[in-house]
């Protein structure tokens, strides 16, 4: 019998990440759910266990904090270390360019861009070192298409068109 694949989903406490967790749970994957809010993650874990009998492990860290992300991944129990799929979904929305503060802009860039890059890099190295033929999926929402704080909207000419 083939061993079940392990999926790590960032931003799994709501929205697209929570939806991905449900879909993977329905299909029998083992799930590592990441987020910053333990109460929300526990609620998702409880639902997935009750509805699908899912095997779920919670991994709390903020994707903006490289040291915390690295330490959290290193802390995984041996039976959870062979991550086959990373769903890089963590993200935040801002109030839009005209209203954004520097602090808010930094939070969005550090979460939506730097966090995605760092986790992709970290998991890519891990998969290569452990000879795991894994996949990294980077998820973005349609909100990046409207004038909001995002690299997408800035490069699409928020001010120019």
XYZ file of N, CA, C and O in Angstrom:
644
model
N 0.831 -1.190 0.000
C 0.000 0.000 0.000
C 0.872 1.247 0.000
O 1.850 1.350 0.726
N 0.506 2.226 -0.821
C 1.279 3.446 -0.939
C 1.004 4.368 0.245
O -0.124 4.516 0.679
N 2.082 4.976 0.746
C 1.949 5.902 1.876
C 1.248 7.181 1.423
O 1.461 7.674 0.321
N 0.391 7.725 2.278
C -0.337 8.954 1.952
C 0.632 10.121 1.850
O 1.553 10.259 2.644
N 0.380 10.983 0.881
C 1.212 12.159 0.690
C 0.887 13.220 1.741
O -0.231 13.314 2.217
N 1.906 14.015 2.046
C 1.774 15.087 3.035
C 1.760 16.428 2.316
O 2.614 16.711 1.476
N 0.767 17.261 2.680
C 0.618 18.588 2.108
C 0.757 19.624 3.220
O 0.084 19.525 4.243
N 1.624 20.601 3.016
C 1.756 21.743 3.920
C 1.050 22.926 3.269
O 1.374 23.305 2.141
N 0.051 23.484 3.963
C -0.723 24.607 3.439
C -0.522 25.808 4.348
O -0.867 25.766 5.528
N 0.040 26.891 3.792
C 0.164 28.127 4.564
C -1.134 28.907 4.441
O -1.859 28.791 3.453
N -1.434 29.700 5.464
C -2.679 30.470 5.457
C -3.906 29.576 5.446
O -4.908 29.877 4.816
N -3.839 28.472 6.177
C -4.891 27.452 6.143
C -6.054 27.724 7.079
O -6.996 26.941 7.125
N -6.027 28.826 7.803
C -7.084 29.071 8.788
C -8.331 29.726 8.206
O -9.352 29.830 8.881
N -8.267 30.151 6.932
C -9.439 30.779 6.309
C -9.261 30.839 4.797
O -8.185 30.547 4.267
N -10.313 31.235 4.134
C -10.264 31.524 2.704
C -9.798 30.369 1.832
O -10.196 29.222 2.009
N -8.956 30.698 0.857
C -8.465 29.727 -0.116
C -7.711 28.595 0.577
O -7.868 27.428 0.226
N -6.887 28.923 1.571
C -6.120 27.892 2.284
C -7.016 26.890 2.982
O -6.780 25.684 2.933
N -8.061 27.381 3.621
C -9.018 26.498 4.280
C -9.727 25.623 3.245
O -9.934 24.429 3.456
N -10.078 26.214 2.114
C -10.712 25.450 1.043
C -9.792 24.369 0.491
O -10.228 23.242 0.229
N -8.526 24.702 0.325
C -7.541 23.710 -0.127
C -7.431 22.572 0.884
O -7.352 21.393 0.507
N -7.426 22.924 2.161
C -7.336 21.897 3.205
C -8.508 20.929 3.109
O -8.333 19.704 3.207
N -9.697 21.452 2.900
C -10.880 20.579 2.753
C -10.732 19.650 1.559
O -11.011 18.460 1.648
N -10.310 20.189 0.436
C -10.193 19.394 -0.785
C -9.137 18.297 -0.622
O -9.385 17.143 -1.008
N -7.983 18.637 -0.065
C -6.957 17.622 0.150
C -7.420 16.579 1.167
O -7.166 15.387 1.008
N -8.127 17.015 2.217
C -8.650 16.081 3.223
C -9.645 15.110 2.595
O -9.619 13.906 2.876
N -10.516 15.619 1.731
C -11.500 14.776 1.039
C -10.824 13.683 0.230
O -11.394 12.616 0.031
N -9.614 13.987 -0.238
C -8.893 13.057 -1.100
C -7.831 12.248 -0.362
O -6.979 11.621 -0.993
N -7.884 12.269 0.976
C -7.051 11.379 1.777
C -5.622 11.794 2.033
O -4.815 10.976 2.473
N -5.287 13.036 1.789
C -3.931 13.501 2.074
C -3.751 13.761 3.568
O -4.708 14.064 4.272
N -2.513 13.656 4.047
C -2.165 14.083 5.401
C -1.850 15.568 5.312
O -1.195 16.005 4.378
N -2.307 16.345 6.289
C -2.217 17.793 6.189
C -1.419 18.430 7.320
O -1.647 18.129 8.486
N -0.524 19.324 6.938
C 0.125 20.217 7.887
C -0.480 21.584 7.612
O -0.314 22.132 6.521
N -1.217 22.100 8.584
C -1.886 23.382 8.422
C -1.105 24.471 9.134
O -0.815 24.365 10.319
N -0.793 25.522 8.394
C -0.043 26.646 8.942
C -0.924 27.882 9.021
O -1.784 28.095 8.171
N -0.665 28.676 10.029
C -1.309 29.966 10.194
C -0.779 30.617 11.451
O 0.109 30.084 12.120
N -1.363 31.763 11.779
C -0.955 32.493 12.982
C -1.973 32.385 14.093
O -1.667 32.647 15.233
N -3.198 31.993 13.762
C -4.287 31.977 14.732
C -4.615 30.544 15.134
O -5.253 29.806 14.384
N -4.181 30.155 16.323
C -4.353 28.773 16.774
C -5.815 28.383 16.921
O -6.185 27.240 16.625
N -6.672 29.311 17.345
C -8.091 28.993 17.506
C -8.723 28.646 16.156
O -9.464 27.669 16.039
N -8.450 29.457 15.136
C -8.993 29.193 13.810
C -8.442 27.884 13.239
O -9.179 27.106 12.636
N -7.143 27.654 13.417
C -6.551 26.410 12.912
C -7.141 25.197 13.610
O -7.408 24.173 12.971
N -7.350 25.294 14.920
C -7.958 24.184 15.653
C -9.369 23.900 15.165
O -9.782 22.746 15.080
N -10.117 24.951 14.817
C -11.476 24.772 14.297
C -11.446 24.051 12.948
O -12.247 23.145 12.697
N -10.502 24.427 12.091
C -10.366 23.760 10.787
C -9.957 22.308 10.996
O -10.524 21.394 10.381
N -9.002 22.094 11.888
C -8.548 20.730 12.173
C -9.708 19.863 12.665
O -9.892 18.726 12.201
N -10.494 20.386 13.581
C -11.634 19.647 14.132
C -12.623 19.271 13.031
O -13.087 18.128 12.951
N -12.943 20.230 12.165
C -13.872 19.964 11.063
C -13.337 18.874 10.136
O -14.062 17.952 9.749
N -12.048 18.960 9.775
C -11.460 17.983 8.856
C -11.398 16.593 9.472
O -11.584 15.593 8.774
N -11.172 16.534 10.763
C -11.163 15.251 11.464
C -12.569 14.650 11.501
O -12.760 13.475 11.178
N -13.559 15.468 11.854
C -14.938 14.984 11.964
C -15.540 14.596 10.617
O -16.190 13.568 10.494
N -15.334 15.418 9.585
C -15.955 15.170 8.283
C -15.225 14.125 7.450
O -15.863 13.373 6.715
N -13.896 14.125 7.531
C -13.114 13.302 6.604
C -12.162 12.329 7.289
O -11.471 11.578 6.606
N -12.087 12.373 8.616
C -11.134 11.522 9.324
C -9.694 11.873 8.982
O -8.819 11.021 8.994
N -9.454 13.139 8.654
C -8.147 13.594 8.183
C -7.090 13.529 9.279
O -7.363 13.746 10.459
N -5.881 13.239 8.849
C -4.704 13.250 9.714
C -4.099 14.647 9.580
O -3.604 15.016 8.509
N -4.175 15.453 10.650
C -3.807 16.869 10.579
C -2.801 17.213 11.673
O -2.956 16.820 12.827
N -1.789 17.984 11.286
C -0.794 18.498 12.215
C -0.772 20.015 12.060
O -0.764 20.526 10.937
N -0.802 20.748 13.161
C -0.781 22.209 13.117
C 0.641 22.735 13.297
O 1.382 22.254 14.150
N 0.976 23.732 12.496
C 2.306 24.322 12.550
C 2.152 25.839 12.557
O 1.891 26.465 11.530
N 2.256 26.420 13.751
C 2.044 27.859 13.921
C 3.331 28.648 13.678
O 4.339 28.412 14.336
N 3.264 29.534 12.696
C 4.319 30.525 12.488
C 3.815 31.551 11.483
O 2.879 31.305 10.734
N 4.429 32.707 11.507
C 4.115 33.788 10.581
C 5.094 33.678 9.417
O 6.310 33.673 9.626
N 4.600 33.589 8.184
C 5.476 33.417 7.027
C 6.444 34.580 6.844
O 7.442 34.446 6.135
N 6.179 35.714 7.487
C 7.091 36.853 7.413
C 8.339 36.655 8.272
O 9.332 37.341 8.082
N 8.286 35.723 9.201
C 9.381 35.490 10.137
C 10.185 34.273 9.694
O 9.828 33.131 9.968
N 11.283 34.518 8.995
C 12.089 33.433 8.431
C 12.620 32.483 9.497
O 12.612 31.268 9.310
N 13.084 33.025 10.594
C 13.627 32.173 11.662
C 12.538 31.285 12.251
O 12.757 30.107 12.495
N 11.365 31.848 12.473
C 10.256 31.070 13.027
C 9.819 29.984 12.046
O 9.532 28.847 12.447
N 9.762 30.316 10.755
C 9.378 29.330 9.737
C 10.381 28.187 9.701
O 10.002 27.010 9.708
N 11.651 28.531 9.685
C 12.699 27.504 9.653
C 12.633 26.627 10.898
O 12.674 25.392 10.810
N 12.505 27.248 12.061
C 12.434 26.493 13.322
C 11.195 25.597 13.358
O 11.262 24.442 13.805
N 10.059 26.113 12.880
C 8.823 25.319 12.877
C 8.977 24.090 11.987
O 8.591 22.977 12.371
N 9.544 24.270 10.805
C 9.733 23.138 9.901
C 10.723 22.128 10.473
O 10.528 20.919 10.347
N 11.754 22.625 11.118
C 12.732 21.729 11.761
C 12.112 20.951 12.918
O 12.545 19.850 13.238
N 11.086 21.525 13.540
C 10.458 20.890 14.703
C 9.463 19.789 14.333
O 8.945 19.111 15.223
N 9.172 19.626 13.048
C 8.208 18.608 12.654
C 8.652 17.227 13.136
O 9.822 16.867 12.989
N 7.720 16.455 13.687
C 8.054 15.081 14.051
C 8.476 14.300 12.805
O 8.062 14.624 11.683
N 9.279 13.294 12.981
C 9.830 12.520 11.868
C 8.759 12.059 10.881
O 8.944 12.124 9.664
N 7.614 11.623 11.396
C 6.555 11.101 10.526
C 5.855 12.180 9.694
O 5.024 11.871 8.828
N 6.189 13.446 9.932
C 5.598 14.555 9.190
C 6.611 15.281 8.298
O 6.272 16.244 7.629
N 7.852 14.863 8.299
C 8.912 15.607 7.607
C 8.929 15.443 6.091
O 9.431 16.296 5.389
N 8.379 14.377 5.565
C 8.443 14.118 4.119
C 7.323 14.854 3.383
O 6.433 14.248 2.786
N 7.386 16.176 3.398
C 6.358 17.008 2.764
C 6.466 16.857 1.246
O 7.505 17.125 0.655
N 5.361 16.420 0.629
C 5.317 16.204 -0.813
C 4.838 17.436 -1.578
O 5.211 17.650 -2.724
N 3.977 18.223 -0.942
C 3.379 19.376 -1.612
C 3.352 20.559 -0.643
O 2.902 20.429 0.485
N 3.824 21.698 -1.117
C 3.678 22.956 -0.389
C 2.667 23.790 -1.139
O 2.834 24.056 -2.341
N 1.591 24.187 -0.460
C 0.626 25.133 -1.019
C 0.888 26.460 -0.318
O 0.501 26.669 0.821
N 1.605 27.330 -1.023
C 1.985 28.646 -0.519
C 0.800 29.577 -0.718
O 0.607 30.136 -1.788
N -0.009 29.735 0.300
C -1.249 30.472 0.167
C -1.350 31.684 1.087
O -2.167 32.556 0.850
N -0.535 31.756 2.119
C -0.654 32.851 3.094
C -0.597 34.201 2.380
O 0.225 34.424 1.506
N -1.503 35.080 2.758
C -1.521 36.404 2.161
C -2.415 37.339 2.944
O -3.278 36.904 3.706
N -2.176 38.617 2.755
C -2.988 39.645 3.406
C -3.362 40.693 2.369
O -2.691 40.852 1.356
N -4.450 41.393 2.634
C -4.883 42.492 1.776
C -4.634 43.809 2.481
O -4.709 43.897 3.696
N -4.390 44.816 1.697
C -4.268 46.156 2.246
C -5.495 46.976 1.907
O -6.447 46.469 1.315
N -5.464 48.243 2.268
C -6.589 49.139 1.996
C -6.517 49.777 0.618
O -7.373 50.570 0.259
N -5.494 49.479 -0.139
C -5.335 50.081 -1.455
C -4.262 51.149 -1.430
O -4.002 51.754 -0.403
N -3.633 51.345 -2.550
C -2.500 52.265 -2.656
C -2.746 53.654 -2.100
O -1.934 54.160 -1.362
N -3.835 54.300 -2.439
C -3.994 55.677 -1.956
C -4.057 55.794 -0.437
O -3.754 56.843 0.116
N -4.443 54.718 0.245
C -4.637 54.776 1.697
C -3.564 54.034 2.492
O -3.613 54.041 3.712
N -2.639 53.398 1.825
C -1.670 52.531 2.494
C -0.631 53.319 3.272
O -0.115 54.327 2.805
N -0.343 52.808 4.460
C 0.776 53.344 5.231
C 2.015 52.533 4.874
O 1.918 51.438 4.313
N 3.168 53.051 5.207
C 4.412 52.326 4.960
C 4.404 50.995 5.714
O 4.819 49.964 5.176
N 3.906 51.005 6.932
C 3.835 49.779 7.729
C 2.943 48.745 7.057
O 3.297 47.566 6.968
N 1.786 49.185 6.567
C 0.868 48.264 5.903
C 1.488 47.731 4.613
O 1.399 46.541 4.304
N 2.118 48.590 3.853
C 2.781 48.186 2.618
C 3.835 47.119 2.908
O 3.893 46.089 2.236
N 4.664 47.361 3.929
C 5.698 46.384 4.303
C 5.084 45.045 4.704
O 5.600 43.987 4.339
N 3.979 45.079 5.452
C 3.312 43.835 5.875
C 2.843 43.030 4.669
O 3.037 41.815 4.601
N 2.238 43.706 3.697
C 1.733 43.024 2.506
C 2.884 42.444 1.689
O 2.849 41.280 1.285
N 3.906 43.233 1.436
C 5.056 42.763 0.647
C 5.770 41.623 1.372
O 6.128 40.612 0.765
N 5.969 41.766 2.677
C 6.670 40.731 3.438
C 5.879 39.433 3.516
O 6.454 38.349 3.577
N 4.556 39.505 3.510
C 3.716 38.309 3.552
C 3.529 37.727 2.159
O 3.844 36.563 1.914
N 2.999 38.533 1.254
C 2.563 38.041 -0.049
C 3.697 37.728 -1.015
O 3.518 36.906 -1.909
N 4.828 38.392 -0.862
C 5.944 38.155 -1.773
C 7.134 37.487 -1.093
O 7.537 36.396 -1.475
N 7.671 38.131 -0.069
C 8.850 37.571 0.580
C 8.557 36.247 1.275
O 9.365 35.321 1.228
N 7.400 36.135 1.921
C 7.035 34.884 2.588
C 6.916 33.740 1.606
O 7.396 32.635 1.847
N 6.291 34.003 0.464
C 6.147 32.985 -0.587
C 7.521 32.570 -1.103
O 7.817 31.385 -1.241
N 8.364 33.545 -1.402
C 9.700 33.245 -1.915
C 10.502 32.431 -0.908
O 11.103 31.410 -1.252
N 10.504 32.875 0.341
C 11.305 32.202 1.362
C 10.855 30.759 1.565
O 11.668 29.843 1.602
N 9.550 30.540 1.699
C 9.063 29.169 1.910
C 9.298 28.296 0.696
O 9.626 27.115 0.828
N 9.160 28.856 -0.500
C 9.466 28.090 -1.716
C 10.934 27.679 -1.714
O 11.268 26.529 -2.022
N 11.792 28.606 -1.377
C 13.225 28.334 -1.329
C 13.554 27.284 -0.258
O 14.261 26.309 -0.519
N 13.013 27.475 0.920
C 13.265 26.558 2.032
C 12.782 25.144 1.714
O 13.509 24.173 1.881
N 11.538 25.028 1.222
C 10.988 23.704 0.917
C 11.643 23.086 -0.313
O 11.824 21.873 -0.381
N 12.010 23.909 -1.283
C 12.713 23.393 -2.462
C 14.038 22.756 -2.080
O 14.368 21.651 -2.527
N 14.796 23.435 -1.225
C 16.066 22.885 -0.741
C 15.826 21.605 0.052
O 16.535 20.615 -0.116
N 14.824 21.626 0.912
C 14.509 20.460 1.736
C 14.142 19.262 0.861
O 14.611 18.152 1.075
N 13.274 19.503 -0.129
C 12.849 18.413 -1.016
C 14.034 17.840 -1.785
O 14.158 16.627 -1.937
N 14.912 18.720 -2.258
C 16.085 18.270 -3.005
C 17.024 17.450 -2.113
O 17.457 16.367 -2.488
N 17.322 17.969 -0.920
C 18.215 17.267 0.010
C 17.677 15.902 0.406
O 18.435 14.971 0.626
N 16.354 15.778 0.509
C 15.729 14.525 0.937
C 15.187 13.704 -0.231
O 14.459 12.734 -0.022
N 15.551 14.096 -1.442
C 15.163 13.388 -2.664
C 13.653 13.140 -2.732
O 13.193 12.048 -3.040
N 12.906 14.197 -2.437
C 11.446 14.152 -2.527
C 11.059 14.823 -3.845
O 11.411 15.964 -4.094
N 10.350 14.099 -4.684
C 9.872 14.662 -5.947
C 8.574 15.403 -5.661
O 7.485 14.930 -5.955
N 8.695 16.543 -5.004
C 7.522 17.278 -4.544
C 7.083 18.377 -5.480
O 7.661 18.593 -6.541
N 6.032 19.051 -5.061
C 5.470 20.163 -5.811
C 5.289 21.361 -4.901
O 4.936 21.207 -3.728
N 5.514 22.551 -5.466
C 5.278 23.800 -4.753
C 4.260 24.594 -5.555
O 4.489 24.911 -6.721
N 3.120 24.855 -4.925
C 2.049 25.609 -5.573
C 1.943 26.971 -4.914
O 1.708 27.060 -3.704
N 2.098 28.033 -5.690
C 1.978 29.390 -5.177
C 0.614 29.926 -5.576
O 0.293 29.997 -6.762
N -0.191 30.290 -4.576
C -1.579 30.692 -4.791
C -1.708 32.199 -4.630
O -1.168 32.781 -3.692
N -2.446 32.816 -5.531
C -2.779 34.227 -5.427
C -4.264 34.387 -5.668
O -4.867 33.586 -6.374
N -4.860 35.400 -5.089
C -6.304 35.590 -5.259
C -6.583 36.633 -6.327
O -5.709 37.380 -6.745
N -7.826 36.699 -6.740
C -8.231 37.679 -7.744
C -8.116 39.107 -7.213
O -8.140 40.053 -7.982
N -7.967 39.272 -5.912
C -7.828 40.623 -5.356
C -6.557 41.290 -5.854
O -6.449 42.504 -5.831
N -5.597 40.495 -6.341
C -4.375 41.096 -6.866
C -4.641 41.821 -8.181
O -3.798 42.552 -8.667
N -5.824 41.623 -8.767
C -6.148 42.270 -10.028
C -6.753 43.653 -9.844
O -6.902 44.397 -10.793
N -7.110 44.005 -8.620
C -7.665 45.333 -8.385
C -6.586 46.223 -7.772
O -5.580 45.723 -7.279
N -6.772 47.541 -7.810
C -5.744 48.423 -7.261
C -5.603 48.271 -5.749
O -6.257 48.939 -4.986
N -4.800 47.349 -5.345
C -4.521 47.106 -3.932
C -3.021 47.091 -3.761
O -2.284 47.241 -4.724
N -2.585 46.889 -2.553
C -1.158 46.824 -2.313
C -0.679 45.455 -2.742
O -0.840 44.480 -2.030
N -0.117 45.371 -3.912
C 0.469 44.114 -4.360
C 1.421 44.415 -5.499
O 1.273 45.401 -6.204
N 2.375 43.562 -5.685
C 3.309 43.738 -6.789
C 2.570 43.636 -8.105
O 2.900 44.303 -9.069
N 1.531 42.813 -8.140
C 0.760 42.648 -9.364
C 0.128 43.978 -9.770
O 0.243 44.411 -10.893
N -0.579 44.599 -8.858
C -1.284 45.822 -9.219
C -0.317 46.957 -9.517
O -0.566 47.770 -10.372
N 0.818 46.986 -8.818
C 1.780 48.032 -9.106
C 2.359 47.848 -10.505
O 2.504 48.789 -11.249
N 2.648 46.605 -10.899
C 3.237 46.361 -12.203
C 2.201 46.486 -13.314
O 2.552 46.615 -14.468
N 0.928 46.443 -12.989
C -0.129 46.589 -13.996
C -0.549 48.039 -14.166
O -1.570 48.310 -14.784
N 0.171 48.948 -13.615
C -0.064 50.362 -13.872
C -1.220 50.966 -13.099
O -2.068 51.621 -13.663
N -1.253 50.782 -11.784
C -2.311 51.352 -10.976
C -2.404 52.848 -11.197
O -3.492 53.411 -11.315
N -1.269 53.533 -11.297
C -1.283 54.974 -11.466
C -1.295 55.395 -12.925
O -1.684 56.502 -13.237
N -0.907 54.492 -13.817
C -0.739 54.876 -15.212
C -1.962 54.730 -16.086
O -1.998 55.259 -17.177
N -2.976 54.012 -15.646
C -4.116 53.758 -16.534
C -5.400 54.184 -15.880
O -6.017 53.723 -15.124
